[in-house]
CSV table of C-alpha atoms in Angstrom, one decimal:
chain,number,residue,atom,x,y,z
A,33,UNK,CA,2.0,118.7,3.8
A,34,UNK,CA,2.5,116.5,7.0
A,35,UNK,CA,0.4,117.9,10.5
A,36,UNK,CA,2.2,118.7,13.6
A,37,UNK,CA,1.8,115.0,15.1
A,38,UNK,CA,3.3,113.3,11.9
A,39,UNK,CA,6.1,115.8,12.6
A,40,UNK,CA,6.3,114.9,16.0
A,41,UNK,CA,6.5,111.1,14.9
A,42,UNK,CA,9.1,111.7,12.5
A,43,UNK,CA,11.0,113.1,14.9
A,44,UNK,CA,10.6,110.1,17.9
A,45,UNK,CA,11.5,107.2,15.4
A,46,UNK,CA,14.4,109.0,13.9
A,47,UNK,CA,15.5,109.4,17.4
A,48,UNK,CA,14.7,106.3,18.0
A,49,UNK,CA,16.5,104.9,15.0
A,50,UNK,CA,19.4,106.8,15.9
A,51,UNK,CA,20.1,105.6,19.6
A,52,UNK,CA,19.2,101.7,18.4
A,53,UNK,CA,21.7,101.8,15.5
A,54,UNK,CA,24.6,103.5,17.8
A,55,UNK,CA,23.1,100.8,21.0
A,56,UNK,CA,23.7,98.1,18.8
A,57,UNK,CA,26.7,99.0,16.8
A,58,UNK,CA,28.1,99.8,20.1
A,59,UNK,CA,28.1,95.6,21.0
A,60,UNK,CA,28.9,94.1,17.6
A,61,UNK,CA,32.2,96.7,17.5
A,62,UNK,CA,33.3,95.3,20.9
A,63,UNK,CA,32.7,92.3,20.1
A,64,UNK,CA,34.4,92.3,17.3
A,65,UNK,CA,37.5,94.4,18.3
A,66,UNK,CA,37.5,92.0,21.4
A,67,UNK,CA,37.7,89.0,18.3
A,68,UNK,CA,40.9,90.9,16.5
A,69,UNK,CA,42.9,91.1,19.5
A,70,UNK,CA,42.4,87.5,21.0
A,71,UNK,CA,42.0,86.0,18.2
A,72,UNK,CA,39.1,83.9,19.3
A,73,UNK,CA,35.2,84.6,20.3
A,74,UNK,CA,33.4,83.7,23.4
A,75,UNK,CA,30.1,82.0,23.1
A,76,UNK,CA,28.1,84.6,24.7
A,77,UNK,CA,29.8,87.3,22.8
A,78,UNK,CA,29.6,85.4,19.1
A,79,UNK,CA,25.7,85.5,20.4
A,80,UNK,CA,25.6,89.1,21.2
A,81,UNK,CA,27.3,90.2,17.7
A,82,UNK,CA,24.9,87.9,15.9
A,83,UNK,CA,21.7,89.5,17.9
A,84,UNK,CA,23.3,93.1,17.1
A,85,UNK,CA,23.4,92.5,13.6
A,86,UNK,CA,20.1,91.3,13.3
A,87,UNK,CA,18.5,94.1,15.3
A,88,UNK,CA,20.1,96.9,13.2
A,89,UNK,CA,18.0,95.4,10.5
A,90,UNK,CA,14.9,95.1,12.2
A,91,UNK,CA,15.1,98.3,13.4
A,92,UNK,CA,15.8,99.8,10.2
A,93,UNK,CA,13.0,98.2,8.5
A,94,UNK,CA,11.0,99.3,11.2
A,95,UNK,CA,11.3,102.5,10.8
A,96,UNK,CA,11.2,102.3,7.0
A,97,UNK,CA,7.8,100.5,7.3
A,98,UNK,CA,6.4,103.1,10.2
A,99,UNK,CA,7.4,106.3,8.2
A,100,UNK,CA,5.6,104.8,4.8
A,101,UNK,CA,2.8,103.7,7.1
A,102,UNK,CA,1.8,106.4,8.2
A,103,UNK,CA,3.4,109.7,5.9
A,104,UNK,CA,2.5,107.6,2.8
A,105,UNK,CA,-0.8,105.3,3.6
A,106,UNK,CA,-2.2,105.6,0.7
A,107,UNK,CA,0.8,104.3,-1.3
A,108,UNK,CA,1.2,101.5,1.1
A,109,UNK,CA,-1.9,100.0,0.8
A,110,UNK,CA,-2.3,99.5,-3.0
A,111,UNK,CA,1.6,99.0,-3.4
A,112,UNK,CA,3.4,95.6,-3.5
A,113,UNK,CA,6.2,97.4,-1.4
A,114,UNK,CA,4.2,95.9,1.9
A,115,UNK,CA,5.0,92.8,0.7
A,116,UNK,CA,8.3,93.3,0.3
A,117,UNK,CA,8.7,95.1,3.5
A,118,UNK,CA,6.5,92.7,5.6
A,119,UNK,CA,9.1,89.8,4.3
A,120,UNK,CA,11.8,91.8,5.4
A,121,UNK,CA,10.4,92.3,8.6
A,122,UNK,CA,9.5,88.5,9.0
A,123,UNK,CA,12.7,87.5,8.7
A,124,UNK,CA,14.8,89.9,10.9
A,125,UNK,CA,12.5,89.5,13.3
A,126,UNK,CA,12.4,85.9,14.0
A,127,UNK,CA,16.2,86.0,13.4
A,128,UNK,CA,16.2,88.2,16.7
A,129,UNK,CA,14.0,86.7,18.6
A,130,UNK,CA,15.3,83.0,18.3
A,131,UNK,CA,19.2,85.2,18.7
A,132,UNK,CA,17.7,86.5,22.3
A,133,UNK,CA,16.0,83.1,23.3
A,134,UNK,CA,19.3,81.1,22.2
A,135,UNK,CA,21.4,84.2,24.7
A,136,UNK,CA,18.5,83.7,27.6
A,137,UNK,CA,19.1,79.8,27.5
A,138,UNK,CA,23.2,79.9,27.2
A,139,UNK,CA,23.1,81.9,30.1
A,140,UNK,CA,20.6,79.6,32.3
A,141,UNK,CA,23.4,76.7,31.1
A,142,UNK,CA,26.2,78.2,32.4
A,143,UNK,CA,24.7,80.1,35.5
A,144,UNK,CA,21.9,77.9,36.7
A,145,UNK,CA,23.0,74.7,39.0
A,146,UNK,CA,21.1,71.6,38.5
A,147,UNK,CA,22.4,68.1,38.9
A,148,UNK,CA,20.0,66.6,36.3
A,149,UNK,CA,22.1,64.5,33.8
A,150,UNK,CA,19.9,66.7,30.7
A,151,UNK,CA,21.1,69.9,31.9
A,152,UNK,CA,24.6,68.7,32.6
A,153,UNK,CA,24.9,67.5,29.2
A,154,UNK,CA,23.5,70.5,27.6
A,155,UNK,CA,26.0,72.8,29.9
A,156,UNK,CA,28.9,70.7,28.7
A,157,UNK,CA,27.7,70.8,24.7
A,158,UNK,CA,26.4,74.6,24.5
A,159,UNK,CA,29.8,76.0,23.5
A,160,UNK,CA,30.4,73.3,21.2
A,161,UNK,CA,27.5,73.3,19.6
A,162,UNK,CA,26.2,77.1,19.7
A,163,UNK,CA,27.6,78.1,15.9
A,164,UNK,CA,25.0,75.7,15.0
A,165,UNK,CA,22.6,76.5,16.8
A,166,UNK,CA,22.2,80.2,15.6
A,167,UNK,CA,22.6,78.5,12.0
A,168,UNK,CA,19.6,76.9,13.1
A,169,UNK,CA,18.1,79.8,14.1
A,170,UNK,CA,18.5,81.2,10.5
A,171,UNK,CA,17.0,78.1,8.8
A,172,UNK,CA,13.9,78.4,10.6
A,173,UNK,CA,13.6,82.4,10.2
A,174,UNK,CA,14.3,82.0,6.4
A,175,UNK,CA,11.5,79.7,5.5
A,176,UNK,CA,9.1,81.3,7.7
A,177,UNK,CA,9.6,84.6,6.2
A,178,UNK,CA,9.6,83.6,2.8
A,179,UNK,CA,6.3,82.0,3.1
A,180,UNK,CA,5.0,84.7,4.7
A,181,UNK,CA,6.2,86.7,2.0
A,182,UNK,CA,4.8,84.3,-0.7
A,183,UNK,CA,1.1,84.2,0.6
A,184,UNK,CA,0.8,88.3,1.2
A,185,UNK,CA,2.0,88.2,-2.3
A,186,UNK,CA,-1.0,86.1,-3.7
A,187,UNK,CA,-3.4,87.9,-1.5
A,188,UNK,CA,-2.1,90.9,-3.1
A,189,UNK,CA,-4.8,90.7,-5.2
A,190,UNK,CA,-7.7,91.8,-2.4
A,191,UNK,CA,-5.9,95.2,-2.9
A,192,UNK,CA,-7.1,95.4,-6.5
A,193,UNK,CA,-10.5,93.8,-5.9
A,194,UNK,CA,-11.1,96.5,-2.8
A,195,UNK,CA,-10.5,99.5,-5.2
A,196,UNK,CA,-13.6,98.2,-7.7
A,197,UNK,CA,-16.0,97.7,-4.4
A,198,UNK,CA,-18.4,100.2,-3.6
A,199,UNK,CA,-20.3,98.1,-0.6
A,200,UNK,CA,-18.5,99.6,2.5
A,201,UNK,CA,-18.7,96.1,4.4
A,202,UNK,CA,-18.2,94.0,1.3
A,203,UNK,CA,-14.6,96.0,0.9
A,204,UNK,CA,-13.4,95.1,4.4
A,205,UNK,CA,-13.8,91.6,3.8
A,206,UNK,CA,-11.7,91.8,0.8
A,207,UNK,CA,-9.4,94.1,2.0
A,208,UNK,CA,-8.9,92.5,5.6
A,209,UNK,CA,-10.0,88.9,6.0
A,210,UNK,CA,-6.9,87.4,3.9
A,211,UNK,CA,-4.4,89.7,5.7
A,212,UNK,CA,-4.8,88.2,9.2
A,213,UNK,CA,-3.8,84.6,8.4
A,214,UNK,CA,0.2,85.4,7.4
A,215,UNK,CA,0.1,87.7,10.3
A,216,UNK,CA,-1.5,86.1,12.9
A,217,UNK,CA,-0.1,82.7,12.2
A,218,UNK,CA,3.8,84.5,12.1
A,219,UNK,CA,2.9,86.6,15.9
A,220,UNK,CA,1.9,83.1,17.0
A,221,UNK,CA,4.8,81.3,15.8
A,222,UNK,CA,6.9,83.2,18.3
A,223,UNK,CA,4.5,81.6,21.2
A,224,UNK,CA,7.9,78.6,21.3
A,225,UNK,CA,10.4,81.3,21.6
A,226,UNK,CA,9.0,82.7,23.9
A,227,UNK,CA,8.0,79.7,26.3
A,228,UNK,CA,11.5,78.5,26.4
A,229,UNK,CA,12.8,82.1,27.6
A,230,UNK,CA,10.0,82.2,30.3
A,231,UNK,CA,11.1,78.3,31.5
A,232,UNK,CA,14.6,79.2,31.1
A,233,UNK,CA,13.7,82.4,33.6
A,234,UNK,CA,11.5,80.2,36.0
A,235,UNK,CA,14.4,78.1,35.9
A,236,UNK,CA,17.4,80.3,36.5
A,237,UNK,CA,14.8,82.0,39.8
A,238,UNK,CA,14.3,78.2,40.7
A,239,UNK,CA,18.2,78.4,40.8
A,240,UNK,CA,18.6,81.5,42.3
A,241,UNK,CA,16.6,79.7,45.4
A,242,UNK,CA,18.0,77.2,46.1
A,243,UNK,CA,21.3,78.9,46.0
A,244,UNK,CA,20.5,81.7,48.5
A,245,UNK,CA,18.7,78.7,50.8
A,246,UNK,CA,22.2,77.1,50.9
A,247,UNK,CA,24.6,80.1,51.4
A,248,UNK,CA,21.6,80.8,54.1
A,249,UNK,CA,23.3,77.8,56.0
A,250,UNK,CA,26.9,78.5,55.4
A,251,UNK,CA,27.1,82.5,55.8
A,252,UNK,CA,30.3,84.0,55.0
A,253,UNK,CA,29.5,87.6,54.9
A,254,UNK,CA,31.6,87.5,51.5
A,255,UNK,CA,30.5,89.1,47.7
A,256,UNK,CA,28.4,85.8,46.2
A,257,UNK,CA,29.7,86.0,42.5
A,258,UNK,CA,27.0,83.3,41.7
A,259,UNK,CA,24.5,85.1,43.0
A,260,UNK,CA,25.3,88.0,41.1
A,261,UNK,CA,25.8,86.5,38.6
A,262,UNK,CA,22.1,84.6,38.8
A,263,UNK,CA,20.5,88.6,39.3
A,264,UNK,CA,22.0,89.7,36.2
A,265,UNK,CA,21.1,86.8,34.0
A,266,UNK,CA,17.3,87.3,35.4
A,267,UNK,CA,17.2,91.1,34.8
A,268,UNK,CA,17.9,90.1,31.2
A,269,UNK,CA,15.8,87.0,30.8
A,270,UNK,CA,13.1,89.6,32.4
A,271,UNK,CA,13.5,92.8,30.7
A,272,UNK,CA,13.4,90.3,27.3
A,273,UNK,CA,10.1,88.8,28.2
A,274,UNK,CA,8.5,92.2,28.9
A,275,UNK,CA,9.9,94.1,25.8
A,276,UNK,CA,9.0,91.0,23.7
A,277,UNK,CA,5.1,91.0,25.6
A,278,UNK,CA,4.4,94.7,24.7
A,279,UNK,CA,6.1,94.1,21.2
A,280,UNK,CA,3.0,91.7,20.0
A,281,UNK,CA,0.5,93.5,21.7
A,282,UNK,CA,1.3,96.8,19.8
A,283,UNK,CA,1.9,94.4,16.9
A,284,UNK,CA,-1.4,93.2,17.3
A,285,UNK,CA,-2.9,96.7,18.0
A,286,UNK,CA,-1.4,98.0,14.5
A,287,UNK,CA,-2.7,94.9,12.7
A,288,UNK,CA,-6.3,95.8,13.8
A,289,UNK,CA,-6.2,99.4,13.9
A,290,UNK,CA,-8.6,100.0,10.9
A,291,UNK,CA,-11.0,98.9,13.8
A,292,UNK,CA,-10.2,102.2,16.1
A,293,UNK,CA,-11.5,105.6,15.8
A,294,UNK,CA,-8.1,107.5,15.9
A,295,UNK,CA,-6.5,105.0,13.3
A,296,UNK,CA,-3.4,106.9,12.3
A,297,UNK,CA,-2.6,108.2,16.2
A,298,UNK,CA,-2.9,104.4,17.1
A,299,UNK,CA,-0.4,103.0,14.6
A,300,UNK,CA,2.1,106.0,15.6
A,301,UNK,CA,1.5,105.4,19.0
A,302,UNK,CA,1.8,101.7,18.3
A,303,UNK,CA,5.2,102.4,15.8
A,304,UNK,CA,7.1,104.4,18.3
A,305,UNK,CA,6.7,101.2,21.1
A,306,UNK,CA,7.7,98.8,18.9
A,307,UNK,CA,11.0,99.8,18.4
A,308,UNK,CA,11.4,100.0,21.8
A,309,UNK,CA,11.9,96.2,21.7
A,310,UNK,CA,14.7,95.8,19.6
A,311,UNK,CA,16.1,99.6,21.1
A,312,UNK,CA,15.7,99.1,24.9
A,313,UNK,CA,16.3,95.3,25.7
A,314,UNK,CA,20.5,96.0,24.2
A,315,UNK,CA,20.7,99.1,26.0
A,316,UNK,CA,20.4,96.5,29.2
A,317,UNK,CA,22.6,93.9,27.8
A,318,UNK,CA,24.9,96.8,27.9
A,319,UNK,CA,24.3,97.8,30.8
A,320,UNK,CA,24.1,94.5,32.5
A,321,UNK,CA,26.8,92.9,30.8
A,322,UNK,CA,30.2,93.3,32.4
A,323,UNK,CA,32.8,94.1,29.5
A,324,UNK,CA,30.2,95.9,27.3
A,325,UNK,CA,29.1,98.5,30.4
A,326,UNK,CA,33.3,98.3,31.5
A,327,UNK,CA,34.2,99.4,27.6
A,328,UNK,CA,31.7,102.2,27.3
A,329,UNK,CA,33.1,103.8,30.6
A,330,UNK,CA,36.9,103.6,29.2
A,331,UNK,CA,35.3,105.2,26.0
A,332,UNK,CA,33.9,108.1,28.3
A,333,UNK,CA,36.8,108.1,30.6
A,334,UNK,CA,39.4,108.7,27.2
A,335,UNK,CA,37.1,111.5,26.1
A,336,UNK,CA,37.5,113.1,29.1
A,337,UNK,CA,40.9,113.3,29.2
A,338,UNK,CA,40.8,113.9,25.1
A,339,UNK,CA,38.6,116.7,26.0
A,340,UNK,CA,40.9,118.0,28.8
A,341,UNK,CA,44.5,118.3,26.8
C-alpha cells in the first residue's frame, strides 16, 4: 500500500513523462515530415531529431528507475535490475548531452562572427562533417556506458556481502564505498561537455558584443536579424547550461541520499527535478526555434477551425 506522497509522486513523473514524450515527439515528427517533403535534412534539424530521440529514452528510463526507486526500494537494492537500468541510463544520457553540446556549438558556428582562420574553417566544415560528428557522439557514449555497466556489475556483489553484515557501519562501507566510483567518475565525465557549451556561450555573448558595438555606429533603426538571431542562440546555450547544472546536483543529491534524514522525500524530490532536464530544455528549443514554435501554432490554428465546422 503506497502513502499519500508516493501517490503524489506517481502522479508528477507520469505527468511529467507524459508532456516530455509528446515535447519531444513533437520535434522529431517535424523534423521528420519536414525530411519526406524536401527530401533532404538541415544540419540543425538532423541534430534536433537525433537529441529528440535520445531524450525519449532517457526520460523513459528515468521514470522507470524513479518509480522502482522509490515504490520498490527494497527490490532495487538487492536486484541486478539497477545494473541494468543504471547502464541504460549511462548511455542515453551521455548520448544527450554530447547531442545538446554538438546543437550549442553548430549554432555558435553559424551565428557567431569571428575572423579567426580556426573558426572559419570549422564554420565552413560543420555541415559537412556533422553526420559524423554525432556518430562520434555515439562511440563515446557506448563505451562509457558499457563500462559503467560492467563495473556496477562486479560490485554487485557488496549487495550480497551487506545482507550477511550485522555491524551497522561495517554495512555501509560495503554497501556504499564501491558504488561512488562508476557514478562519480560518469557525473564527472560530463565536466568536457559541459565546458565547451559554456565557451561556446561566452563566445556567442562575446559575439553578441561586438555586434551591437558596431550597429551602435551605423544605426539604421531597422529589425537586426543577427542580433536576433545571436539572443535566441544564447537563451538556448543558457537555459541548457542551467538545466544540465541542477541535473548533477540532484544527481548527486540522490546518489548520497542514504546520508539525509528524510531519504525517500529527497530522492522524489530529487526524481521529479531531474526530468526536468531532458523535459524543459526541448520545450525551449521549441519555443525558441522558428519552424518548430511556427508548426505548433498551424497545428493549433487547424484545430480551431476543425473544432469550428
Amino acid at each position: 500500500m503506497f502513502y499519500t506522497e508516493e501517490n503524489i509522486f506517481v502522479i508528477i513523473i507520469i505527468g511529467e513523462f507524459i508532456i516530455g514524450m509528446l515535447g519531444n515527439g513533437y520535434i522529431g515528427l517535424v523534423n521528420w515530415i519536414d525530411w519526406i517533403k524536401k527530401k533532404k535534412i538541415s544540419s540543425i534539424d538532423f541534430i534536433l531529431t537525433n537529441l529528440a530521440i535520445s531524450r525519449i529514452c532517457l526520460i523513459g528510463v528515468m521514470v522507470l528507475n524513479g518509480i522502482i526507486m522509490v515504490l520498490y526500494s527494497d527490490v532495487y537494492a538487492t536486484n541486478k535490475l539497477i545494473v541494468i537500468i543504471y547502464t541504460f541510463w549511462t548511455f542515453f544520457n551521455y548520448l544527450s548531452i554530447w547531442f545538446s553540446t554538438c546543437l550549442n556549438v553548430f549554432y555558435f558556428l553559424k551565428i557567431a562572427s569571428f575572423s579567426h582562420p580556426l573558426f572559419l574553417w570549422l564554420k565552413w566544415r560543420i555541415d559537412r562533417v556533422v553526420h559524423w560528428i554525432l556518430l562520434g557522439c555515439f562511440a563515446i557514449s557506448l563505451p562509457v556506458s558499457l563500462m559503467t555497466g560492467l563495473e556496477l556489475s562486479h560490485d554487485y556483489r557488496f549487495y550480497k556481502i551487506a545482507q550477511h553484515k550485522r555491524n551497522i557501519t561495517e554495512m555501509f562501507h560495503v554497501s556504499r564505498i564501491q558504488y561512488f566510483d562508476p557514478v562519480t567518475l560518469s557525473h564527472l565525465l560530463t565536466v568536457v561537455p559541459f565546458a565547451v557549451s559554456l565557451i561556446s556561450f561566452l563566445l556567442l555573448v562575446r559575439s553578441l558584443w561586438r555586434h551591437t558595438k558596431q550597429m551602435k555606429l551605423h544605426a539604421t533603426g531597422c529589425r537586426d536579424p543577427s542580433r536576433q538571431a545571436h539572443v535566441r542562440a544564447i537563451k538556448i546555450v543558457t537555459s541548457f547550461l542551467v538545466f544540465l547544472f541542477l541535473y548533477y546536483v540532484f544527481s548527486l543529491v540522490v546518489t548520497f541520499s542514504y546520508l539525509m534524514t528524510e531519504h525517500k522525500l529527497v530522492v522524489m524530490f530529487s526524481e521529479i527535478v531531474l526530468i526536468l532536464y531532458p523535459l524543459g530544455h526541448s520545450l525551449i528549443l521549441i519555443i525558441i526555434n522558428n519552424k518548430l514554435r511556427q508548426a505548433f501554432v498551424r497545428m493549433l490554428m487547424c484545430r480551431k477551425i476543425a473544432c469550428m465546422i
